[in-house]
mmCIF file of C-alpha atoms and ligand atoms in Angstrom:
data_model
loop_
_atom_site.group_PDB
_atom_site.id
_atom_site.type_symbol
_atom_site.label_atom_id
_atom_site.label_comp_id
_atom_site.label_asym_id
_atom_site.label_seq_id
_atom_site.Cartn_x
_atom_site.Cartn_y
_atom_site.Cartn_z
ATOM 1 C CA MET S 1 -56.026 -108.042 21.556
ATOM 2 C CA ALA S 2 -58.574 -110.763 20.858
ATOM 3 C CA MET S 3 -61.462 -108.526 21.906
ATOM 4 C CA LEU S 4 -60.198 -105.681 19.795
ATOM 5 C CA ALA S 5 -59.904 -107.933 16.771
ATOM 6 C CA GLU S 6 -63.428 -109.225 17.363
ATOM 7 C CA ALA S 7 -64.856 -105.744 17.726
ATOM 8 C CA ARG S 8 -63.197 -104.620 14.515
ATOM 9 C CA MET S 9 -64.474 -107.689 12.680
ATOM 10 C CA MET S 10 -67.979 -107.132 14.030
ATOM 11 C CA THR S 11 -68.050 -103.569 12.775
ATOM 12 C CA SER S 12 -66.930 -104.596 9.316
ATOM 13 C CA HIS S 13 -69.368 -107.533 9.119
ATOM 14 C CA PRO S 14 -72.161 -107.222 11.680
ATOM 15 C CA PHE S 15 -74.524 -110.212 11.645
ATOM 16 C CA THR S 16 -78.212 -109.453 11.409
ATOM 17 C CA ARG S 17 -80.154 -111.872 13.548
ATOM 18 C CA LEU S 18 -83.576 -112.862 12.227
ATOM 19 C CA ALA S 19 -85.831 -114.403 14.861
ATOM 20 C CA HIS S 20 -87.092 -117.895 14.079
ATOM 21 C CA PRO S 21 -90.900 -117.862 13.823
ATOM 22 C CA ALA S 22 -91.318 -121.605 14.362
ATOM 23 C CA PRO S 23 -88.300 -123.615 15.581
ATOM 24 C CA VAL S 24 -88.702 -127.392 15.796
ATOM 25 C CA ALA S 25 -90.529 -128.357 19.000
ATOM 26 C CA ALA S 26 -88.214 -129.578 21.776
ATOM 27 C CA SER S 27 -89.920 -132.992 21.963
ATOM 28 C CA VAL S 28 -89.585 -133.554 18.206
ATOM 29 C CA ARG S 29 -85.950 -132.421 18.272
ATOM 30 C CA THR S 30 -85.078 -134.688 21.207
ATOM 31 C CA ALA S 31 -86.640 -137.691 19.463
ATOM 32 C CA ALA S 32 -84.757 -136.949 16.236
ATOM 33 C CA LEU S 33 -81.453 -136.453 18.076
ATOM 34 C CA ALA S 34 -81.671 -139.935 19.592
ATOM 35 C CA ASP S 35 -80.733 -141.408 16.191
ATOM 36 C CA PRO S 36 -79.356 -138.615 14.003
ATOM 37 C CA GLY S 37 -77.563 -140.749 11.391
ATOM 38 C CA PHE S 38 -75.465 -138.648 9.023
ATOM 39 C CA GLY S 39 -76.561 -135.749 6.848
ATOM 40 C CA LYS S 40 -80.296 -136.319 7.023
ATOM 41 C CA LEU S 41 -81.311 -134.122 9.938
ATOM 42 C CA PHE S 42 -80.901 -130.342 9.981
ATOM 43 C CA SER S 43 -80.946 -127.696 12.677
ATOM 44 C CA ASP S 44 -83.201 -124.622 12.887
ATOM 45 C CA HIS S 45 -80.821 -121.977 11.571
ATOM 46 C CA MET S 46 -78.510 -121.034 8.739
ATOM 47 C CA VAL S 47 -75.995 -118.301 7.999
ATOM 48 C CA THR S 48 -76.130 -116.425 4.707
ATOM 49 C CA ILE S 49 -73.622 -113.862 3.458
ATOM 50 C CA GLY S 50 -73.664 -112.259 0.032
ATOM 51 C CA TRP S 51 -70.763 -111.257 -2.189
ATOM 52 C CA THR S 52 -71.027 -108.883 -5.092
ATOM 53 C CA ALA S 53 -68.244 -107.441 -7.228
ATOM 54 C CA GLY S 54 -67.643 -103.944 -5.879
ATOM 55 C CA LEU S 55 -69.451 -104.456 -2.565
ATOM 56 C CA GLY S 56 -67.495 -107.491 -1.458
ATOM 57 C CA TRP S 57 -68.943 -109.516 1.431
ATOM 58 C CA HIS S 58 -72.148 -108.012 2.781
ATOM 59 C CA ASP S 59 -75.481 -108.715 4.514
ATOM 60 C CA ALA S 60 -74.254 -111.350 6.957
ATOM 61 C CA THR S 61 -77.346 -112.942 8.482
ATOM 62 C CA ILE S 62 -78.131 -115.679 10.988
ATOM 63 C CA GLY S 63 -81.747 -116.686 10.616
ATOM 64 C CA PRO S 64 -84.245 -119.505 10.140
ATOM 65 C CA ARG S 65 -83.140 -122.325 7.847
ATOM 66 C CA GLY S 66 -85.286 -122.437 4.732
ATOM 67 C CA PRO S 67 -85.442 -122.789 0.942
ATOM 68 C CA LEU S 68 -83.435 -120.420 -1.247
ATOM 69 C CA THR S 69 -84.779 -118.375 -4.106
ATOM 70 C CA LEU S 70 -82.527 -118.711 -7.120
ATOM 71 C CA ASP S 71 -82.760 -117.331 -10.618
ATOM 72 C CA PRO S 72 -82.925 -120.251 -13.108
ATOM 73 C CA ALA S 73 -79.924 -118.689 -14.878
ATOM 74 C CA ALA S 74 -77.834 -118.721 -11.675
ATOM 75 C CA ALA S 75 -74.343 -119.643 -12.852
ATOM 76 C CA VAL S 76 -73.953 -122.488 -10.334
ATOM 77 C CA LEU S 77 -76.797 -124.392 -12.006
ATOM 78 C CA HIS S 78 -74.987 -124.319 -15.349
ATOM 79 C CA TYR S 79 -71.252 -124.187 -14.763
ATOM 80 C CA ALA S 80 -70.973 -125.628 -11.247
ATOM 81 C CA GLN S 81 -69.079 -122.828 -9.526
ATOM 82 C CA GLU S 82 -69.541 -124.273 -6.049
ATOM 83 C CA ILE S 83 -67.203 -125.141 -3.158
ATOM 84 C CA PHE S 84 -67.783 -126.398 0.363
ATOM 85 C CA GLU S 85 -66.211 -127.333 3.660
ATOM 86 C CA GLY S 86 -67.081 -129.868 6.344
ATOM 87 C CA LEU S 87 -66.196 -129.658 10.034
ATOM 88 C CA LYS S 88 -67.649 -130.747 13.322
ATOM 89 C CA ALA S 89 -68.532 -128.844 16.479
ATOM 90 C CA TYR S 90 -68.384 -130.759 19.756
ATOM 91 C CA ARG S 91 -70.271 -130.020 22.957
ATOM 92 C CA ARG S 92 -68.469 -130.967 26.133
ATOM 93 C CA GLU S 93 -70.057 -132.085 29.370
ATOM 94 C CA ASP S 94 -69.643 -128.586 30.853
ATOM 95 C CA GLY S 95 -71.532 -127.131 27.875
ATOM 96 C CA THR S 96 -68.505 -125.607 26.137
ATOM 97 C CA ILE S 97 -68.669 -125.882 22.363
ATOM 98 C CA THR S 98 -65.417 -126.388 20.471
ATOM 99 C CA LEU S 99 -64.239 -126.634 16.875
ATOM 100 C CA PHE S 100 -61.262 -128.567 15.540
ATOM 101 C CA ARG S 101 -58.788 -126.549 13.440
ATOM 102 C CA PRO S 102 -61.371 -124.241 11.814
ATOM 103 C CA GLN S 103 -58.532 -122.009 10.557
ATOM 104 C CA ALA S 104 -57.446 -124.937 8.387
ATOM 105 C CA ASN S 105 -60.949 -125.167 6.934
ATOM 106 C CA ALA S 106 -60.946 -121.426 6.264
ATOM 107 C CA ALA S 107 -57.577 -121.652 4.504
ATOM 108 C CA ARG S 108 -58.657 -124.638 2.418
ATOM 109 C CA PHE S 109 -61.941 -122.910 1.557
ATOM 110 C CA ASN S 110 -59.949 -120.008 0.161
ATOM 111 C CA ALA S 111 -57.648 -122.352 -1.758
ATOM 112 C CA SER S 112 -60.740 -123.980 -3.289
ATOM 113 C CA ALA S 113 -62.163 -120.524 -4.057
ATOM 114 C CA ARG S 114 -58.994 -119.543 -5.942
ATOM 115 C CA ARG S 115 -59.113 -122.698 -8.069
ATOM 116 C CA LEU S 116 -62.788 -122.148 -8.955
ATOM 117 C CA ALA S 117 -62.272 -118.408 -9.663
ATOM 118 C CA MET S 118 -64.435 -117.430 -6.685
ATOM 119 C CA PRO S 119 -63.903 -114.692 -4.079
ATOM 120 C CA GLU S 120 -61.931 -115.495 -0.940
ATOM 121 C CA MET S 121 -63.391 -114.893 2.509
ATOM 122 C CA PRO S 122 -61.469 -113.433 5.454
ATOM 123 C CA GLU S 123 -60.665 -116.194 7.941
ATOM 124 C CA GLU S 124 -62.307 -114.259 10.824
ATOM 125 C CA LEU S 125 -65.572 -113.960 8.893
ATOM 126 C CA PHE S 126 -65.567 -117.675 8.023
ATOM 127 C CA ILE S 127 -65.052 -118.586 11.684
ATOM 128 C CA GLU S 128 -67.520 -115.977 12.942
ATOM 129 C CA ALA S 129 -70.185 -117.439 10.621
ATOM 130 C CA ILE S 130 -69.605 -120.849 12.199
ATOM 131 C CA ARG S 131 -69.675 -119.355 15.691
ATOM 132 C CA GLN S 132 -73.037 -117.735 14.916
ATOM 133 C CA ILE S 133 -74.776 -120.944 13.832
ATOM 134 C CA VAL S 134 -73.260 -123.032 16.621
ATOM 135 C CA ARG S 135 -74.596 -120.552 19.193
ATOM 136 C CA ALA S 136 -78.025 -120.351 17.564
ATOM 137 C CA ASP S 137 -78.307 -124.149 17.362
ATOM 138 C CA ARG S 138 -76.674 -125.123 20.647
ATOM 139 C CA GLU S 139 -79.672 -127.368 21.461
ATOM 140 C CA TRP S 140 -78.981 -129.457 18.343
ATOM 141 C CA PHE S 141 -76.008 -131.452 19.626
ATOM 142 C CA PRO S 142 -76.852 -135.160 19.817
ATOM 143 C CA ASP S 143 -75.888 -136.885 23.057
ATOM 144 C CA VAL S 144 -75.240 -140.210 21.297
ATOM 145 C CA GLU S 145 -71.811 -141.889 21.214
ATOM 146 C CA GLY S 146 -69.678 -140.157 18.592
ATOM 147 C CA GLY S 147 -72.242 -137.360 18.290
ATOM 148 C CA SER S 148 -71.430 -133.892 16.975
ATOM 149 C CA LEU S 149 -72.931 -131.023 15.051
ATOM 150 C CA TYR S 150 -71.614 -131.332 11.497
ATOM 151 C CA LEU S 151 -71.191 -127.932 9.846
ATOM 152 C CA ARG S 152 -71.359 -127.369 6.131
ATOM 153 C CA PRO S 153 -70.101 -123.963 4.955
ATOM 154 C CA PHE S 154 -70.477 -123.573 1.194
ATOM 155 C CA MET S 155 -70.446 -120.953 -1.549
ATOM 156 C CA PHE S 156 -71.991 -120.840 -4.987
ATOM 157 C CA ALA S 157 -72.317 -118.480 -7.961
ATOM 158 C CA SER S 158 -75.760 -116.870 -7.792
ATOM 159 C CA GLU S 159 -75.423 -114.385 -10.641
ATOM 160 C CA ALA S 160 -78.002 -114.798 -13.436
ATOM 161 C CA PHE S 161 -75.772 -114.942 -16.499
ATOM 162 C CA LEU S 162 -75.162 -117.638 -19.100
ATOM 163 C CA GLY S 163 -71.851 -116.381 -20.468
ATOM 164 C CA VAL S 164 -68.866 -118.441 -19.415
ATOM 165 C CA ARG S 165 -66.747 -116.390 -16.999
ATOM 166 C CA PRO S 166 -66.382 -116.120 -13.221
ATOM 167 C CA ALA S 167 -69.685 -114.872 -11.770
ATOM 168 C CA LYS S 168 -69.986 -111.450 -10.168
ATOM 169 C CA GLU S 169 -72.364 -112.545 -7.400
ATOM 170 C CA TYR S 170 -72.029 -115.327 -4.842
ATOM 171 C CA LYS S 171 -73.805 -116.629 -1.779
ATOM 172 C CA PHE S 172 -72.038 -118.125 1.213
ATOM 173 C CA LEU S 173 -74.083 -120.238 3.606
ATOM 174 C CA VAL S 174 -73.520 -122.403 6.648
ATOM 175 C CA ILE S 175 -75.997 -125.125 7.551
ATOM 176 C CA ALA S 176 -75.726 -127.565 10.453
ATOM 177 C CA SER S 177 -76.588 -131.237 10.667
ATOM 178 C CA PRO S 178 -76.574 -133.241 13.910
ATOM 179 C CA ALA S 179 -74.517 -136.370 13.307
ATOM 180 C CA GLY S 180 -73.986 -139.764 14.850
ATOM 181 C CA ASN S 181 -71.638 -142.308 13.315
ATOM 182 C CA TYR S 182 -71.007 -141.958 9.584
ATOM 183 C CA PHE S 183 -71.187 -145.625 8.610
ATOM 184 C CA LYS S 184 -74.648 -146.798 9.523
ATOM 185 C CA SER S 185 -73.636 -150.437 9.709
ATOM 186 C CA GLY S 186 -71.093 -149.550 12.409
ATOM 187 C CA ALA S 187 -68.962 -152.239 10.707
ATOM 188 C CA PRO S 188 -65.505 -152.680 12.202
ATOM 189 C CA ALA S 189 -63.829 -152.449 8.784
ATOM 190 C CA ILE S 190 -65.076 -151.509 5.333
ATOM 191 C CA SER S 191 -64.551 -153.136 1.972
ATOM 192 C CA ILE S 192 -63.464 -151.045 -0.965
ATOM 193 C CA TRP S 193 -63.670 -151.292 -4.737
ATOM 194 C CA VAL S 194 -60.798 -150.179 -6.992
ATOM 195 C CA SER S 195 -62.108 -147.996 -9.792
ATOM 196 C CA GLU S 196 -60.215 -149.081 -12.898
ATOM 197 C CA ASP S 197 -62.485 -147.391 -15.452
ATOM 198 C CA TYR S 198 -62.897 -143.988 -13.823
ATOM 199 C CA THR S 199 -60.513 -141.547 -12.178
ATOM 200 C CA ARG S 200 -61.317 -138.807 -9.652
ATOM 201 C CA ALA S 201 -58.778 -136.131 -10.495
ATOM 202 C CA ALA S 202 -56.199 -135.423 -13.171
ATOM 203 C CA PRO S 203 -53.012 -133.360 -12.860
ATOM 204 C CA GLY S 204 -53.921 -129.710 -13.334
ATOM 205 C CA GLY S 205 -57.596 -130.395 -12.576
ATOM 206 C CA THR S 206 -59.697 -129.612 -9.518
ATOM 207 C CA GLY S 207 -58.817 -132.646 -7.386
ATOM 208 C CA ALA S 208 -57.306 -130.560 -4.578
ATOM 209 C CA ALA S 209 -60.322 -128.247 -4.382
ATOM 210 C CA LYS S 210 -63.333 -129.158 -2.284
ATOM 211 C CA CYS S 211 -65.880 -128.579 -5.022
ATOM 212 C CA GLY S 212 -69.201 -130.265 -5.650
ATOM 213 C CA GLY S 213 -68.169 -131.194 -9.190
ATOM 214 C CA ASN S 214 -65.555 -133.643 -7.915
ATOM 215 C CA TYR S 215 -68.285 -135.479 -6.058
ATOM 216 C CA ALA S 216 -70.611 -135.490 -9.075
ATOM 217 C CA ALA S 217 -67.861 -137.241 -11.037
ATOM 218 C CA SER S 218 -67.380 -139.848 -8.295
ATOM 219 C CA LEU S 219 -70.994 -141.017 -8.152
ATOM 220 C CA VAL S 220 -70.852 -143.504 -11.041
ATOM 221 C CA PRO S 221 -67.706 -145.263 -9.725
ATOM 222 C CA MET S 222 -69.247 -145.180 -6.230
ATOM 223 C CA ALA S 223 -72.429 -146.803 -7.583
ATOM 224 C CA GLU S 224 -70.214 -149.421 -9.263
ATOM 225 C CA ALA S 225 -68.590 -150.144 -5.894
ATOM 226 C CA ILE S 226 -71.988 -150.571 -4.239
ATOM 227 C CA ALA S 227 -73.217 -152.770 -7.107
ATOM 228 C CA HIS S 228 -70.218 -155.052 -6.519
ATOM 229 C CA GLY S 229 -71.073 -155.238 -2.836
ATOM 230 C CA HIS S 230 -68.491 -152.800 -1.457
ATOM 231 C CA ASP S 231 -68.756 -149.784 0.843
ATOM 232 C CA GLN S 232 -66.498 -147.252 -0.896
ATOM 233 C CA VAL S 233 -64.478 -146.690 -4.028
ATOM 234 C CA VAL S 234 -60.704 -146.103 -4.197
ATOM 235 C CA PHE S 235 -59.228 -144.140 -7.108
ATOM 236 C CA LEU S 236 -55.936 -144.617 -8.950
ATOM 237 C CA ASP S 237 -53.869 -141.792 -10.427
ATOM 238 C CA ALA S 238 -55.204 -140.575 -13.773
ATOM 239 C CA ALA S 239 -51.849 -140.522 -15.602
ATOM 240 C CA GLU S 240 -50.599 -144.073 -15.056
ATOM 241 C CA ARG S 241 -53.589 -145.778 -13.392
ATOM 242 C CA LYS S 242 -51.130 -147.351 -11.035
ATOM 243 C CA PHE S 243 -50.820 -145.388 -7.813
ATOM 244 C CA ILE S 244 -53.388 -145.220 -5.039
ATOM 245 C CA GLU S 245 -54.868 -141.761 -4.554
ATOM 246 C CA GLU S 246 -57.811 -141.666 -2.168
ATOM 247 C CA LEU S 247 -61.432 -142.656 -1.666
ATOM 248 C CA GLY S 248 -64.313 -140.533 -2.963
ATOM 249 C CA GLY S 249 -64.181 -138.411 0.193
ATOM 250 C CA MET S 250 -61.426 -139.764 2.453
ATOM 251 C CA ASN S 251 -57.628 -139.916 2.388
ATOM 252 C CA LEU S 252 -55.692 -143.147 2.903
ATOM 253 C CA PHE S 253 -52.885 -144.380 5.147
ATOM 254 C CA PHE S 254 -50.931 -147.626 4.818
ATOM 255 C CA VAL S 255 -49.419 -149.188 7.946
ATOM 256 C CA PHE S 256 -46.443 -151.552 7.782
ATOM 257 C CA ALA S 257 -45.270 -154.284 10.117
ATOM 258 C CA ASP S 258 -42.094 -152.309 10.889
ATOM 259 C CA GLY S 259 -44.199 -149.400 12.238
ATOM 260 C CA THR S 260 -43.843 -147.183 9.145
ATOM 261 C CA LEU S 261 -46.841 -145.264 7.785
ATOM 262 C CA ILE S 262 -47.259 -144.140 4.202
ATOM 263 C CA THR S 263 -49.844 -141.750 2.794
ATOM 264 C CA PRO S 264 -50.024 -140.608 -0.845
ATOM 265 C CA PRO S 265 -48.399 -137.175 -1.330
ATOM 266 C CA LEU S 266 -50.449 -134.064 -2.051
ATOM 267 C CA GLY S 267 -49.729 -132.848 -5.521
ATOM 268 C CA GLY S 268 -52.874 -131.311 -6.912
ATOM 269 C CA THR S 269 -54.888 -134.492 -7.400
ATOM 270 C CA ILE S 270 -55.482 -135.332 -3.755
ATOM 271 C CA LEU S 271 -57.712 -133.379 -1.411
ATOM 272 C CA PRO S 272 -55.536 -132.047 1.438
ATOM 273 C CA GLY S 273 -57.503 -133.524 4.335
ATOM 274 C CA ILE S 274 -57.257 -131.884 7.739
ATOM 275 C CA THR S 275 -57.689 -135.298 9.340
ATOM 276 C CA ARG S 276 -54.812 -136.570 7.162
ATOM 277 C CA ASP S 277 -52.616 -133.658 8.241
ATOM 278 C CA SER S 278 -53.528 -134.134 11.917
ATOM 279 C CA LEU S 279 -52.750 -137.854 11.792
ATOM 280 C CA LEU S 280 -49.376 -137.152 10.165
ATOM 281 C CA SER S 281 -48.563 -134.979 13.203
ATOM 282 C CA LEU S 282 -49.917 -137.456 15.755
ATOM 283 C CA ALA S 283 -48.008 -140.341 14.213
ATOM 284 C CA ALA S 284 -44.796 -138.275 14.203
ATOM 285 C CA ASP S 285 -45.468 -137.303 17.857
ATOM 286 C CA GLU S 286 -45.635 -141.020 18.654
ATOM 287 C CA GLY S 287 -42.234 -141.516 17.066
ATOM 288 C CA LEU S 288 -43.569 -143.445 14.077
ATOM 289 C CA ALA S 289 -41.829 -143.083 10.717
ATOM 290 C CA VAL S 290 -44.335 -141.344 8.430
ATOM 291 C CA ARG S 291 -43.755 -140.833 4.740
ATOM 292 C CA GLU S 292 -45.746 -139.038 2.071
ATOM 293 C CA GLU S 293 -44.975 -141.298 -0.834
ATOM 294 C CA ARG S 294 -46.608 -142.804 -3.894
ATOM 295 C CA TYR S 295 -47.798 -146.374 -3.382
ATOM 296 C CA SER S 296 -49.056 -148.596 -6.159
ATOM 297 C CA LEU S 297 -52.000 -150.984 -6.264
ATOM 298 C CA ASP S 298 -49.646 -153.842 -7.217
ATOM 299 C CA GLN S 299 -47.390 -153.113 -4.248
ATOM 300 C CA TRP S 300 -50.375 -152.854 -1.937
ATOM 301 C CA ARG S 301 -51.617 -156.277 -3.017
ATOM 302 C CA ALA S 302 -48.135 -157.843 -2.723
ATOM 303 C CA ASP S 303 -47.475 -156.267 0.689
ATOM 304 C CA ALA S 304 -50.855 -157.374 2.038
ATOM 305 C CA ALA S 305 -50.117 -160.925 0.857
ATOM 306 C CA SER S 306 -46.601 -161.025 2.311
ATOM 307 C CA GLY S 307 -47.609 -159.491 5.623
ATOM 308 C CA ARG S 308 -45.269 -156.497 5.172
ATOM 309 C CA LEU S 309 -48.408 -154.347 5.195
ATOM 310 C CA THR S 310 -50.560 -154.900 8.262
ATOM 311 C CA GLU S 311 -53.245 -152.188 8.151
ATOM 312 C CA THR S 312 -54.858 -149.643 5.848
ATOM 313 C CA PHE S 313 -57.240 -146.944 6.956
ATOM 314 C CA ALA S 314 -59.228 -144.098 5.470
ATOM 315 C CA CYS S 315 -59.649 -140.759 7.218
ATOM 316 C CA GLY S 316 -61.823 -137.678 6.993
ATOM 317 C CA THR S 317 -63.896 -135.411 9.216
ATOM 318 C CA ALA S 318 -67.175 -137.271 8.798
ATOM 319 C CA ALA S 319 -66.008 -140.808 9.593
ATOM 320 C CA VAL S 320 -62.733 -139.810 11.383
ATOM 321 C CA VAL S 321 -60.662 -142.998 10.919
ATOM 322 C CA THR S 322 -62.075 -146.106 9.274
ATOM 323 C CA ALA S 323 -60.262 -149.408 8.820
ATOM 324 C CA ILE S 324 -60.185 -151.038 5.409
ATOM 325 C CA GLY S 325 -60.589 -154.789 5.612
ATOM 326 C CA THR S 326 -60.805 -155.927 2.003
ATOM 327 C CA VAL S 327 -59.995 -154.561 -1.426
ATOM 328 C CA ALA S 328 -61.370 -155.762 -4.750
ATOM 329 C CA GLY S 329 -61.232 -154.768 -8.406
ATOM 330 C CA HIS S 330 -61.995 -156.372 -11.748
ATOM 331 C CA ASP S 331 -59.164 -158.867 -11.361
ATOM 332 C CA ALA S 332 -57.873 -158.517 -7.844
ATOM 333 C CA ALA S 333 -59.231 -159.207 -4.381
ATOM 334 C CA PHE S 334 -57.250 -159.194 -1.192
ATOM 335 C CA THR S 335 -57.628 -158.940 2.558
ATOM 336 C CA ILE S 336 -55.589 -156.636 4.762
ATOM 337 C CA GLY S 337 -54.283 -158.160 7.967
ATOM 338 C CA SER S 338 -57.081 -160.117 9.607
ATOM 339 C CA GLY S 339 -59.707 -158.128 7.675
ATOM 340 C CA GLY S 340 -60.690 -156.223 10.806
ATOM 341 C CA PRO S 341 -59.476 -152.928 12.299
ATOM 342 C CA GLY S 342 -55.786 -153.031 13.182
ATOM 343 C CA GLN S 343 -54.231 -151.826 16.416
ATOM 344 C CA LEU S 344 -52.565 -148.691 15.111
ATOM 345 C CA THR S 345 -55.742 -147.684 13.263
ATOM 346 C CA GLN S 346 -57.696 -147.937 16.503
ATOM 347 C CA ARG S 347 -55.053 -146.180 18.584
ATOM 348 C CA LEU S 348 -54.725 -143.216 16.218
ATOM 349 C CA ARG S 349 -58.477 -142.917 15.959
ATOM 350 C CA GLU S 350 -58.904 -142.920 19.728
ATOM 351 C CA HIS S 351 -56.114 -140.394 20.210
ATOM 352 C CA LEU S 352 -57.537 -137.992 17.614
ATOM 353 C CA VAL S 353 -61.089 -138.309 18.940
ATOM 354 C CA ALA S 354 -59.828 -137.738 22.508
ATOM 355 C CA ILE S 355 -58.121 -134.484 21.449
ATOM 356 C CA GLN S 356 -61.195 -133.359 19.496
ATOM 357 C CA ARG S 357 -63.452 -133.972 22.479
ATOM 358 C CA GLY S 358 -61.140 -132.431 25.050
ATOM 359 C CA ARG S 359 -60.274 -135.725 26.754
ATOM 360 C CA ALA S 360 -56.576 -135.609 25.850
ATOM 361 C CA PRO S 361 -53.979 -132.812 25.893
ATOM 362 C CA ASP S 362 -53.923 -130.626 22.780
ATOM 363 C CA PRO S 363 -50.221 -129.851 22.283
ATOM 364 C CA HIS S 364 -50.729 -128.436 18.779
ATOM 365 C CA GLY S 365 -53.468 -125.972 19.821
ATOM 366 C CA TRP S 366 -55.998 -127.532 17.434
ATOM 367 C CA VAL S 367 -59.095 -127.055 19.571
ATOM 368 C CA MET S 368 -60.924 -123.698 19.526
ATOM 369 C CA PRO S 369 -63.703 -122.984 22.060
ATOM 370 C CA VAL S 370 -66.429 -120.922 20.358
ATOM 371 C CA ALA S 371 -69.318 -120.866 22.813
HETATM 372 C C1 PLP U 401 -63.158 -133.464 2.531
HETATM 373 C C2 PLP U 401 -62.416 -134.536 1.812
HETATM 374 C C3 PLP U 401 -61.454 -135.331 2.454
HETATM 375 C C4 PLP U 401 -61.174 -135.280 3.926
HETATM 376 O O1 PLP U 401 -60.814 -134.019 4.411
HETATM 377 P P1 PLP U 401 -60.934 -133.690 5.975
HETATM 378 O O2 PLP U 401 -60.474 -132.307 6.094
HETATM 379 O O3 PLP U 401 -60.067 -134.650 6.681
HETATM 380 O O4 PLP U 401 -62.371 -133.879 6.325
HETATM 381 C C5 PLP U 401 -60.757 -136.259 1.692
HETATM 382 N N1 PLP U 401 -60.997 -136.408 0.378
HETATM 383 C C6 PLP U 401 -61.929 -135.676 -0.262
HETATM 384 C C7 PLP U 401 -62.144 -135.892 -1.713
HETATM 385 C C8 PLP U 401 -62.664 -134.717 0.428
HETATM 386 O O5 PLP U 401 -63.593 -134.009 -0.210
#
């Protein structure tokens, strides 16, 4: 069955493989991989697939990574029709390369595409594109603690046209970036700044879509957080400016002394994180009471002060699970628990990482070997 499906997919979208004329020298690559950081180092290859009204998806290629040629009227440069995904590939000691829930990324990519009036991509093609780059760049996995190959599938409107309507031409690409730990300080817990002047997403807006525009809008509040000496920004709901939503690129969980966990509910303004969804399952597996429920800034502050709330953590693919130690805004500053990473935060992080890296059983079938 699986082979048949693959053969059929390959006939409908065969990948052209372009040889790389000058891959990075092994010695240079090895030196770079010793300290990859996050998002600054890139592998040798990229996938490109075109989409045109009428033709659909076509010209799937795996080839050398390099600059793109773009018409200056390309719609993405003017009206920001762009979406992306982020997922990690892991290389095990036996050389097997695995992905974590790539079907969920494919589904979310298509949900984002619908919201931005862009074409959807068949799940098998999305995953095959990732398989192609992971195989081509299998030497680009860093051996450092927490190392992975971070994959960035994305799509943008490439049609040259200045009228305002959905474009008729798109490009889909996948690039790969070797990654170490996301937070360079390696700090045990981060401090966050409450954005009271800016919001991230309004009801009916694009908050649930993974689009570049959401990030563009979060840069000023993020810069404000940094200017006040904090690591990240946390957003409140746009309607009442009362309830906690999420960070610029990570979802949030609140942990209570009685063992309950709360995470803000999805409802169009929160990005449906795959890490968030996975942690909801893991916590339920552990018998913890998990609730998707609105939680206000005032309540958060009061519960941290009373000790009813013991931990808060942020989660997302890049940084996995990160403890939040302190919270500050224009007129509020408080510490959560001891200000360091709490026990449940650490346990959930370790459990998730162990599943992702094949060191713990995978009862939900989340791990997909691809090479
Ligand atoms: C990608 C993203 C997340 C986390 O999603 P994961 O699937 O867990 O990586 C959270 N919030 C925002 C705004 C995001 O863009």
